[in-house]
Short mmCIF file of C-alpha atoms and ligand atoms in Angstrom, two decimals:
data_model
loop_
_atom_site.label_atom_id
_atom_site.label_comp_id
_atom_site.label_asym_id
_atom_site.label_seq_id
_atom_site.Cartn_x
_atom_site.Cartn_y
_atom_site.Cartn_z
CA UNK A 1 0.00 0.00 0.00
CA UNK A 2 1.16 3.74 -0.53
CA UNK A 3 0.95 6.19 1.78
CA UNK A 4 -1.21 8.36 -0.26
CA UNK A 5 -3.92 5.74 -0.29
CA UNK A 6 -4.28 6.22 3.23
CA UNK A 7 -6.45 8.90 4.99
CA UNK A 8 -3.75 11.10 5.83
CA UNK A 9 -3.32 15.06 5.13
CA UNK A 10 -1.14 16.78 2.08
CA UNK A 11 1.12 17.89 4.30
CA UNK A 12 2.15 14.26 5.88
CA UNK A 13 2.55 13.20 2.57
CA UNK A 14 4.73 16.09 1.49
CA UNK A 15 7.21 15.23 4.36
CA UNK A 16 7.05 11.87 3.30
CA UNK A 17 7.86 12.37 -0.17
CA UNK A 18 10.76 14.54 1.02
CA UNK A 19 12.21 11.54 2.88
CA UNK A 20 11.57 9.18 0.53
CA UNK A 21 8.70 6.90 1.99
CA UNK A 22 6.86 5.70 -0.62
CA UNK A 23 5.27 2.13 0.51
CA UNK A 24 3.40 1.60 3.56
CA UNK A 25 5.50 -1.04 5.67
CA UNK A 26 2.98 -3.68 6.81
CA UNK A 27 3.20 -2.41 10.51
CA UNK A 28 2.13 0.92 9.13
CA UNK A 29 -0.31 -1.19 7.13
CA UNK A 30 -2.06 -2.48 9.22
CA UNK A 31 -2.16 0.03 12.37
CA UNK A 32 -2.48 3.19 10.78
CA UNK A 33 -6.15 2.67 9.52
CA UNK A 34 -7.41 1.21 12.92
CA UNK A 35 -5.59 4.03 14.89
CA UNK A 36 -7.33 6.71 12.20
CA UNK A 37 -10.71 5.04 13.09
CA UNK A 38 -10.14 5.60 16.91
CA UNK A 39 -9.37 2.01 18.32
CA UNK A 40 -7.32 1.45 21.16
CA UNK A 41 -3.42 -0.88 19.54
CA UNK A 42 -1.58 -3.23 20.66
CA UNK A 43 1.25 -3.54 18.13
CA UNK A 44 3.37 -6.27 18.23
CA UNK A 45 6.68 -4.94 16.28
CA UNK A 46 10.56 -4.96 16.44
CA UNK A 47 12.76 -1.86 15.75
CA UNK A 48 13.63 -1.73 12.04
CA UNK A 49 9.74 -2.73 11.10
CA UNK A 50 8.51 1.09 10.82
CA UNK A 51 6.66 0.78 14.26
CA UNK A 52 7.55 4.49 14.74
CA UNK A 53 5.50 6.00 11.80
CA UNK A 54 3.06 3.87 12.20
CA UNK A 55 1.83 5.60 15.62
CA UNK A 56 3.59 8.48 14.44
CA UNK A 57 1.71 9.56 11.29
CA UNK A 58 -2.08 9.61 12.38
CA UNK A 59 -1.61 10.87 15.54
CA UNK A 60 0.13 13.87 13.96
CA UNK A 61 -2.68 13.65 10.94
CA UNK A 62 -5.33 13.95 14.06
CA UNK A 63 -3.16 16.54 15.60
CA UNK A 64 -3.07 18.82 12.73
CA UNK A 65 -6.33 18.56 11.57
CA UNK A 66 -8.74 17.92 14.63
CA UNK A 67 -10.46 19.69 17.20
CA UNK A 68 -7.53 19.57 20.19
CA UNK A 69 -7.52 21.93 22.85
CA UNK A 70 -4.23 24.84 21.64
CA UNK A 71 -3.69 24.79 25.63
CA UNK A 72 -3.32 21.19 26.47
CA UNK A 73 -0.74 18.58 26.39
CA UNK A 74 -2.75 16.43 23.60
CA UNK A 75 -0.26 13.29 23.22
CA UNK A 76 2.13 11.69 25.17
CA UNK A 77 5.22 9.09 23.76
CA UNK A 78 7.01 7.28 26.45
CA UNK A 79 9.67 5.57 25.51
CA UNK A 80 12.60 3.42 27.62
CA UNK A 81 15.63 5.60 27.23
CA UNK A 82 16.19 8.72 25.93
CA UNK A 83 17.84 7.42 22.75
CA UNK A 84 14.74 6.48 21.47
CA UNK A 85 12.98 9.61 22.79
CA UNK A 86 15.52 11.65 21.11
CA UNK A 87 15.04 9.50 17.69
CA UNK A 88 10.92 9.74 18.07
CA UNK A 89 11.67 13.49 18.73
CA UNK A 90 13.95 14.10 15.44
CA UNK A 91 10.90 11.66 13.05
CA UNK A 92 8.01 14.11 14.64
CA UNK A 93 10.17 16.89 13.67
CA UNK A 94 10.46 15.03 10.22
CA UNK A 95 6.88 14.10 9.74
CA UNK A 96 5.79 17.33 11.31
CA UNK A 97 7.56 19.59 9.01
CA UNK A 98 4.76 20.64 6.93
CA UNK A 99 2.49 20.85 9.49
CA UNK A 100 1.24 23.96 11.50
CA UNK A 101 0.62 23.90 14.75
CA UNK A 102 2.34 20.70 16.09
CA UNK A 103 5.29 21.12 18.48
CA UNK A 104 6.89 18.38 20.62
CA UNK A 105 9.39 18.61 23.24
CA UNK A 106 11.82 15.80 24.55
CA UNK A 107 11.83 15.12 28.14
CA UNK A 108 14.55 12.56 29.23
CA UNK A 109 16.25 11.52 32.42
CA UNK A 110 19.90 11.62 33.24
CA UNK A 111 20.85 14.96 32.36
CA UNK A 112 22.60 18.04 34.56
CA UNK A 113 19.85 20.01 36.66
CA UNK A 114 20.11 22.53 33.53
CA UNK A 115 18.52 20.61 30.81
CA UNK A 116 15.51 19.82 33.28
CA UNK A 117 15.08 23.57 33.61
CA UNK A 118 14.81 23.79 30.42
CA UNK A 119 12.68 20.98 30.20
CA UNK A 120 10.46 22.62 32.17
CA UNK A 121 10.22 25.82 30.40
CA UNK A 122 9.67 23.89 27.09
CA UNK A 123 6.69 22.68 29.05
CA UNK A 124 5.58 25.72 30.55
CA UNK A 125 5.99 27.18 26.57
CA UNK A 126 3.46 24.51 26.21
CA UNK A 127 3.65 21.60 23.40
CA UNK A 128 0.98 19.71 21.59
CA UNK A 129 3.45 16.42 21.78
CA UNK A 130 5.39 15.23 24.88
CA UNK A 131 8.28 12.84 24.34
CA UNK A 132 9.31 10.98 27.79
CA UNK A 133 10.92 8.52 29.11
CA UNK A 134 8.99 7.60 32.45
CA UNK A 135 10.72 8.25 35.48
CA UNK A 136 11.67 12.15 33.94
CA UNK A 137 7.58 12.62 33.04
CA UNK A 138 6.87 11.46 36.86
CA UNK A 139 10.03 14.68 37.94
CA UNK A 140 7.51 16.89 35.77
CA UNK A 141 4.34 15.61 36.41
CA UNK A 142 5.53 15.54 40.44
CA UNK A 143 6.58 19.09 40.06
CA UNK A 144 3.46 20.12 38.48
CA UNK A 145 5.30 21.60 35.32
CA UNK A 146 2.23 19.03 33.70
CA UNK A 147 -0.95 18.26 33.11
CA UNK A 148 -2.33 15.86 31.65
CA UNK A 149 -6.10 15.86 32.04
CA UNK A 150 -6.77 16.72 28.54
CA UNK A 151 -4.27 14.10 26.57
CA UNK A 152 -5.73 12.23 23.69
CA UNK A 153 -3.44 10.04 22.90
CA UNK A 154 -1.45 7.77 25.08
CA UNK A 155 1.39 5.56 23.44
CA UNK A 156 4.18 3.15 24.43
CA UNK A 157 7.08 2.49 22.86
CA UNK A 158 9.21 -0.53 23.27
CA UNK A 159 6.96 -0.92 26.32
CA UNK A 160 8.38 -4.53 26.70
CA UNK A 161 12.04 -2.83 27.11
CA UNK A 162 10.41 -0.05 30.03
CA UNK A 163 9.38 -3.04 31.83
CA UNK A 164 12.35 -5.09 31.77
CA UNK A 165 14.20 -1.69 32.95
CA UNK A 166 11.59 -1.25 36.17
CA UNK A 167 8.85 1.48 35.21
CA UNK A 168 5.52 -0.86 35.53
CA UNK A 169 4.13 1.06 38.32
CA UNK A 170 5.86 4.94 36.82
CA UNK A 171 3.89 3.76 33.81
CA UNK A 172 0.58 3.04 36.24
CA UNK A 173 0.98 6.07 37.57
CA UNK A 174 1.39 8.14 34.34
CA UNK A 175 -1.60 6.46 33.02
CA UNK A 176 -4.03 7.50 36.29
CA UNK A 177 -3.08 11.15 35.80
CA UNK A 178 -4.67 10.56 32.34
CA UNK A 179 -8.41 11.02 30.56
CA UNK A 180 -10.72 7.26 30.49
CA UNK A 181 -11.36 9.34 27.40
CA UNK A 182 -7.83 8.83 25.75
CA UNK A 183 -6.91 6.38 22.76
CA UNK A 184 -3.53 4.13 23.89
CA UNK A 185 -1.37 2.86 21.54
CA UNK A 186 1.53 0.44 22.74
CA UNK A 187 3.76 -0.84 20.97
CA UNK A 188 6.37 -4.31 21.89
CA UNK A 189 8.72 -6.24 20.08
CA UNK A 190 7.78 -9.40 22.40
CA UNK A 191 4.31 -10.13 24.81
CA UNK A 192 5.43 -11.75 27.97
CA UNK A 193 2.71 -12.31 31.07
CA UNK A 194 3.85 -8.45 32.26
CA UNK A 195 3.24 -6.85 29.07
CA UNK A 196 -0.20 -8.97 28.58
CA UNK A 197 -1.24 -7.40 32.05
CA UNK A 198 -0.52 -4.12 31.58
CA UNK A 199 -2.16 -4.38 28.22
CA UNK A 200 -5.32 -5.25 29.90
CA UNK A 201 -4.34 -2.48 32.45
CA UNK A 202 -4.35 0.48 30.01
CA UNK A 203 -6.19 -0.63 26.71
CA UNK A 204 -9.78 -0.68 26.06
CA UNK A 205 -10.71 -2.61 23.77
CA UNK A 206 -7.75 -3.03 21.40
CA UNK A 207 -7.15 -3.98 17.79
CA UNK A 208 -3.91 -6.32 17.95
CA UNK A 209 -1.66 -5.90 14.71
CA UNK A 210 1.09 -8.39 14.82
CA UNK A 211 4.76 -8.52 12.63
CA UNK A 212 6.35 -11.50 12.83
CA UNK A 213 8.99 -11.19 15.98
CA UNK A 214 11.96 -12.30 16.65
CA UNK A 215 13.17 -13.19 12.90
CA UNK A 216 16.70 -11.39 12.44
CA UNK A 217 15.97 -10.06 8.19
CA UNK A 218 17.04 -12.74 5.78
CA UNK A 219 19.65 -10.63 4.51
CA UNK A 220 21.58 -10.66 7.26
CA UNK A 221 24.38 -12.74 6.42
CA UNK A 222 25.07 -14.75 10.18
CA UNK A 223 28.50 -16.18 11.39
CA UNK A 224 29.81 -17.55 14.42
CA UNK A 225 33.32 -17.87 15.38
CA UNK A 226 33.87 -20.34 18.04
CA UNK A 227 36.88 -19.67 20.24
CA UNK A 228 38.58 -19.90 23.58
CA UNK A 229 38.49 -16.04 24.82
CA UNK A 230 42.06 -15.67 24.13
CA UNK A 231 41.19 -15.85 20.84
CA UNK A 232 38.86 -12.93 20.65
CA UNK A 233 40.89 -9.78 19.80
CA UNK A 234 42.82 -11.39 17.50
CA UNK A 235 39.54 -12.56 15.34
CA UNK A 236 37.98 -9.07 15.24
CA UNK A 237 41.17 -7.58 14.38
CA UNK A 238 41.11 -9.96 11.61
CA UNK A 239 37.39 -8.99 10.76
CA UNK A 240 37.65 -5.55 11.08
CA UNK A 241 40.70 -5.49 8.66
CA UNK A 242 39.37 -8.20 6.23
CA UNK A 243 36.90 -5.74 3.97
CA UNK A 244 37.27 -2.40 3.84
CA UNK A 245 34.50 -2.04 6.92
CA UNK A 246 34.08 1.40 8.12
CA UNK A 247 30.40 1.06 9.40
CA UNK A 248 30.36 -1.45 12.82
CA UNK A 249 28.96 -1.69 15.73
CA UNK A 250 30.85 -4.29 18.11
CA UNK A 251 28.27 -5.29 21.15
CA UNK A 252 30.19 -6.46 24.83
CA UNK A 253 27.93 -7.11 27.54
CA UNK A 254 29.97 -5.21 30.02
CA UNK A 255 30.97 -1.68 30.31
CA UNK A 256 34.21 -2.99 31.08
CA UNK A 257 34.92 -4.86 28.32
CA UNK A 258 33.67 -1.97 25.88
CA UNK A 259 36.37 0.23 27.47
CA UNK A 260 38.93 -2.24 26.96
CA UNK A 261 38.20 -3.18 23.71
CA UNK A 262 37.47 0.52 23.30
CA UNK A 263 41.65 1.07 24.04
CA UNK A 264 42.72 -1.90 22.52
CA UNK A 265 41.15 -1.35 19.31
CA UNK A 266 42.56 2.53 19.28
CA UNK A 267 45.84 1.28 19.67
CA UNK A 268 45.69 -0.91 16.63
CA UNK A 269 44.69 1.84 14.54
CA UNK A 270 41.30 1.52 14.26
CA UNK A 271 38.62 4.43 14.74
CA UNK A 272 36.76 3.21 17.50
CA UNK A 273 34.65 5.26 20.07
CA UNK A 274 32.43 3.67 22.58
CA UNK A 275 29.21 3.50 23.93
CA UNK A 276 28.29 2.85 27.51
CA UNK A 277 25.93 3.66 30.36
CA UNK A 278 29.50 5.67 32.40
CA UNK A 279 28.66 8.21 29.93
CA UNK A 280 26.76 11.54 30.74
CA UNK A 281 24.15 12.09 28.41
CA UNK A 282 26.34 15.30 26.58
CA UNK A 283 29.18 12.24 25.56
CA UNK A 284 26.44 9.68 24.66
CA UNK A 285 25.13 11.97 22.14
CA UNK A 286 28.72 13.24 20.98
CA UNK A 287 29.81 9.60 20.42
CA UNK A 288 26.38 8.30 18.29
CA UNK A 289 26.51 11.99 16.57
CA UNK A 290 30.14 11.37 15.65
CA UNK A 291 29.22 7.24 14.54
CA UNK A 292 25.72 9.44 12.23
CA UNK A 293 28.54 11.01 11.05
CA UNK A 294 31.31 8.93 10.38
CA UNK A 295 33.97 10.83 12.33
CA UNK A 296 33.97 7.07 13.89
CA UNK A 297 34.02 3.78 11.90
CA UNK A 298 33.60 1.35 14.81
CA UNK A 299 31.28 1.78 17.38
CA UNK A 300 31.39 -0.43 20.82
CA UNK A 301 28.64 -0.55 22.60
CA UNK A 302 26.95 -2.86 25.18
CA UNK A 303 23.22 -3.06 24.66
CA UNK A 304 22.30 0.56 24.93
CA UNK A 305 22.44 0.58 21.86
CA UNK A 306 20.62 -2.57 20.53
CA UNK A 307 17.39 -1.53 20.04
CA UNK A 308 15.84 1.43 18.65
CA UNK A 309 18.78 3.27 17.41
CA UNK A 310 18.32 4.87 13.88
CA UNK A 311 21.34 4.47 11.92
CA UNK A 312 20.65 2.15 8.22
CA UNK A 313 23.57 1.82 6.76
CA UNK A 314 25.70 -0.39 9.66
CA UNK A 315 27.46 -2.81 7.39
CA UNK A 316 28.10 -5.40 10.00
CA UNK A 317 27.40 -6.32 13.92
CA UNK A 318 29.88 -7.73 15.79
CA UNK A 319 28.80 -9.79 19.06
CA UNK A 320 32.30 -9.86 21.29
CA UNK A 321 30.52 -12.38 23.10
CA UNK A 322 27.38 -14.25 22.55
CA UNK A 323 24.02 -11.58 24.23
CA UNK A 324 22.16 -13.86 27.10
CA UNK A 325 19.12 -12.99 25.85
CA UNK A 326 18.35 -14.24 22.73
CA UNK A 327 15.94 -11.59 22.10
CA UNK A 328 19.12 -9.16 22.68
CA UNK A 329 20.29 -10.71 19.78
CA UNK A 330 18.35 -10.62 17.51
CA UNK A 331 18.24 -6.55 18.01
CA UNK A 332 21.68 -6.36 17.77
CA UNK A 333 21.70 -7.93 14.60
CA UNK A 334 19.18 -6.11 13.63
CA UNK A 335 21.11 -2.75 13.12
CA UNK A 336 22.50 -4.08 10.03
CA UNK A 337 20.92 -4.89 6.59
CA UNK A 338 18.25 -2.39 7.38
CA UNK A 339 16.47 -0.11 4.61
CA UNK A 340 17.52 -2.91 2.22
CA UNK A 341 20.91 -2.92 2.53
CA UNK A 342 22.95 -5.81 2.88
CA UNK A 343 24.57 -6.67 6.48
CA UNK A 344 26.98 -9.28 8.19
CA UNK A 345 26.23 -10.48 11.74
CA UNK A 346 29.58 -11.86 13.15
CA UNK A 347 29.33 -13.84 16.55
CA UNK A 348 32.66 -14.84 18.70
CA UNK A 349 31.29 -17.79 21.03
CA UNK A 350 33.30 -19.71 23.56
CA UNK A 351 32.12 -23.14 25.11
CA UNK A 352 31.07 -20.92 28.65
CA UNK A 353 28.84 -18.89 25.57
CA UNK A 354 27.50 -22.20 23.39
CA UNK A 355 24.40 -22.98 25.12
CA UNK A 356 23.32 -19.31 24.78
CA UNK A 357 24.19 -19.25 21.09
CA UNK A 358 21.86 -22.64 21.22
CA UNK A 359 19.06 -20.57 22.83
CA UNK A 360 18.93 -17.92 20.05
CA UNK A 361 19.30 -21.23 17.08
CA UNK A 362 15.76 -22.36 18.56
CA UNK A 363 14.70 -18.72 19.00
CA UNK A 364 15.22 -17.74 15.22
CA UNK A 365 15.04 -21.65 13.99
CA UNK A 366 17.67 -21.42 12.03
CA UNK A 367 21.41 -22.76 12.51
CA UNK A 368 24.24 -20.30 12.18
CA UNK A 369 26.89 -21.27 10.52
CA UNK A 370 30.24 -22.00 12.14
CA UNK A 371 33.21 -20.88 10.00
CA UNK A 372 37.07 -21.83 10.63
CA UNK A 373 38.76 -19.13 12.32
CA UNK A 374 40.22 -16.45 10.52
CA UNK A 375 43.81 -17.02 9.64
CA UNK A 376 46.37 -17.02 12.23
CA UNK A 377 43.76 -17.00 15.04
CA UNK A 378 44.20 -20.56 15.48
CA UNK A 379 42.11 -23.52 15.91
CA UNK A 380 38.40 -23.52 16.86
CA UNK A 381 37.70 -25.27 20.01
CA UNK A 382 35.61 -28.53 19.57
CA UNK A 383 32.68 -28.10 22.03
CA UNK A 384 31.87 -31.33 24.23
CA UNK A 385 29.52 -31.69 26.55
CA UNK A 386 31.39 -30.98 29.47
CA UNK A 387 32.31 -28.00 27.76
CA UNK A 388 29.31 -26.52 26.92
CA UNK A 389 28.23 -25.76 30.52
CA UNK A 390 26.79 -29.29 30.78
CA UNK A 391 24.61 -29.41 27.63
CA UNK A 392 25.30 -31.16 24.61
CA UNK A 393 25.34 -28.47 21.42
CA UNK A 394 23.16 -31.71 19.48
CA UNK A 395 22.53 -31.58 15.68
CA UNK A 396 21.94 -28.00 15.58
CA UNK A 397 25.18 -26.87 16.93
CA UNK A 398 25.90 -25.78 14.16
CA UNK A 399 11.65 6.35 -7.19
CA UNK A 400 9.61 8.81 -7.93
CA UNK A 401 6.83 9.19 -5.81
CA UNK A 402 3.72 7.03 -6.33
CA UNK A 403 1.61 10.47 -6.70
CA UNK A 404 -1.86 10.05 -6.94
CA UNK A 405 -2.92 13.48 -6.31
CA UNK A 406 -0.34 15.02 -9.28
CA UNK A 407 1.82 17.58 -6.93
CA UNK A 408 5.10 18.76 -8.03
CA UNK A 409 7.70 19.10 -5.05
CA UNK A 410 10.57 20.75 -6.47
CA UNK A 411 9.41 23.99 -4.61
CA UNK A 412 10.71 22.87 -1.24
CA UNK A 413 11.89 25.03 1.70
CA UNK A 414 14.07 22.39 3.01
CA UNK A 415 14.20 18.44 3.37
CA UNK A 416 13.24 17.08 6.13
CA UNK A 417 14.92 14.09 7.40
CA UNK A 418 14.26 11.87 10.32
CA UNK A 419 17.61 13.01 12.12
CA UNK A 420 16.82 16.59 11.30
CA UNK A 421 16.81 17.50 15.25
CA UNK A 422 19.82 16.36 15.67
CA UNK A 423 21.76 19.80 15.81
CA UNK A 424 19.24 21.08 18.28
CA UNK A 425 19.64 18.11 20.73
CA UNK A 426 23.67 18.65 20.68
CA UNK A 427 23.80 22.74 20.92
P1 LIG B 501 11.43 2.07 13.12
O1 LIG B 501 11.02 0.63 13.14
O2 LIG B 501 10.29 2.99 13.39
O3 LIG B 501 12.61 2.31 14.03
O4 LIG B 501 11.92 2.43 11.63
C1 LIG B 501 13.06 1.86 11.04
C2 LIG B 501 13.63 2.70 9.92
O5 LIG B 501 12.86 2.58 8.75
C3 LIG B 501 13.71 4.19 10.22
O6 LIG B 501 14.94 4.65 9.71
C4 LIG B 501 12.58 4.80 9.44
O7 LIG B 501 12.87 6.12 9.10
C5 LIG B 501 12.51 3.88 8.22
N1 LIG B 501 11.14 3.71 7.69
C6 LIG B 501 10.02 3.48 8.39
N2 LIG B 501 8.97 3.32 7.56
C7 LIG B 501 9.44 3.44 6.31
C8 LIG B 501 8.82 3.37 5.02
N3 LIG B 501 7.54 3.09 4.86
N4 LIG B 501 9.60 3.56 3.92
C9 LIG B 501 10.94 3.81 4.08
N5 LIG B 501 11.59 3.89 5.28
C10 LIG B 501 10.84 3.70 6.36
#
């Protein structure tokens, strides 16, 4: 489907056009006629599927176009760190361009006591769309700088993700400062027992849209290196020099290990920075600013970055070691061979990491293949069953525009792009 066979204004599809969305994805699909029509969503969607603009776009088509209150807080995002709520932030701003009378404003914890100030005058300034991640909105809305009484639209994004981090009852709370009135919209790459409750806590009624989950993109060309952790630097030494790679993000599951690897990498030349929850906000956003814009090649990163992070052109993933969760890995993988690109997902797994690389075979039913080692890294470990943390590895160890309506944009302002709030966030 195209976006201009949808029910949404001019405008929308002007920004749209500028930024080169043509074809509905199915996400968008299927939610964005149920949420035009009013019905409470439960979307069941990964990162990478579209999930954003499909909440995004008729909430801002109602926005623009319906009878809201000019005075009132009218919509409220939360989303589980302020990564994401930067990145929904910069695609209003995209989608919004064209529009008159939509403003949003970020509001994200972690920061100095000087960007909640001004937090709080962008609230008392008043703006139609509030961008939060929970325990910050519960600072505002317990310092009054808020109200919410009149807020039509309620959405969650990545709620699975704010519950694994601890904000059920922030989330509980939010929700009883709101309107019975409102329409909710949540959004979850997974639907575990907690999410199913507080779906049935906040929803009335809802339509449930469903993308397949937990399926890393067929394109995604998957490798596992098995090794003894000795091995390790050697092999992504190896990988980073083998093709002329100068878009990766290398995942560690410890802060630790990202600095290391952060220094050790550095030291062999490469152009590394790295990503880690040590960092004040300011350096977060300098590092994934300077990765946008390649000033880095390599980024290193434990999972703060896995999900939700809009970069498309990340040409391969590394996983230093092999993510617990298997859901964890198949977002990390996911930051490659997006937007139809093409992508490599490289794995280093030791015997201590074989039964979780087993877990994430079942999880996307599919066996990745093993390769030999790089050269001069040795030779891969043969995993036994006393090796493998008790459990045997078994068998499966191993354009133009589509324009109905005839409009000529060549007469542009400016483009605007998804990332377009970047500059603002980082002055
Ligand atoms: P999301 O799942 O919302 O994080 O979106 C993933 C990426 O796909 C983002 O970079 C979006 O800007 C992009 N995107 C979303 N929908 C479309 C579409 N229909 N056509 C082209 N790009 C899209």
């Amino acid at each position: 489907m195209y976006f201009d066979e949808l029910n949404i204004s001019d405008e929308l599809l002007d920004a749209l056009d500028a930024m080169n969305f043509e074809v509905c994805s199915p996400i968008q699909e299927k939610a964005i006629p149920e949420i035009i029509n009013g019905h409470d969503l439960m979307g069941i969607a990964q990162t990478g599927t579209g999930k954003t603009a499909a909440y995004l776009l008729p909430v801002l088509d109602a926005l623009s176009h319906g009878n809201y209150p000019q005075d009132a807080v009218n919509c409220i995002i939360m989303a589980p760190t302020r990564e994401l709520a930067q990145q929904i932030d910069q695609q209003v701003e995209g989608f919004g361009y064209y529009l008159d009378g939509v403003s949003s404003v970020a509001v994200y914890g972690g920061n100095d006591g000087a960007r909640f100030e001004q937090e709080r005058r962008g609230l008392e300034l008043g703006a139609s769309i509030i961008i939060a991640t929970p325990g910050r909105l519960i600072s505002h809305l317990n310092g009054g700088h808020i109200d919410l009484k009149k807020t039509s639209f309620f959405i969650l994004d990545e709620a699975d993700r704010m519950l694994d981090m601890g904000f059920y009852d922030d989330i509980m709370k939010i929700a009883s400062y709101l309107s019975e009135d409102r329409q909710t919209i949540m959004f979850s790459a997974t639907m575990p027992a907690n999410i199913q409750k507080l779906a049935s806590n906040i929803l009335r009624n809802p339509v449930e849209v469903k993308i397949a989950v937990s399926k890393p993109a067929e394109k995604i060309k998957q490798q596992a290196y098995v090794c003894y952790d000795g091995m390790k630097d050697r092999i992504v030494e190896k990988v980073l020099s083998a093709d002329s790679l100068d878009r990766v993000i290398l995942f560690a599951s410890s802060k630790m290990k990202v600095k290391e690897l952060n220094i050790t990498l550095k030291r062999k030349g490469f152009n590394v920075g790295a990503m880690h929850s040590d960092l004040v906000q300011r350096e977060r956003e300098d590092v994934m600013l300077a990765f946008k814009n390649r000033r880095i090649n390599i980024l290193i990163a434990t999972d703060i970055v896995s999900r939700g992070i809009d970069i498309d052109d990340i040409q391969m993933v590394i996983n230093y070691d092999v993510p617990r969760d298997p859901e964890d890995y198949v977002h990390r993988i996911g930051r490659t061979a997006r937007a139809n690109r093409e992508g490599q997902a490289v794995t280093l797994v030791t015997p201590k990491g074989w039964n979780d690389l087993l877990k994430i075979e079942r999880l996307i039913e599919k066996e990745i293949p093993k390769p030999d080692l790089p050269e001069g890294c040795g030779e891969k470990p043969t995993i036994s069953k006393s090796s493998a943390s008790k459990r045997t590895p078994g068998r499966h160890g191993g354009k133009g525009r589509h324009n109905k309506r005839g409009k000529s944009h060549h007469d542009k302002p400016q483009k605007p792009s998804s990332n377009s709030k970047q500059s603002k966030v980082n002055t």
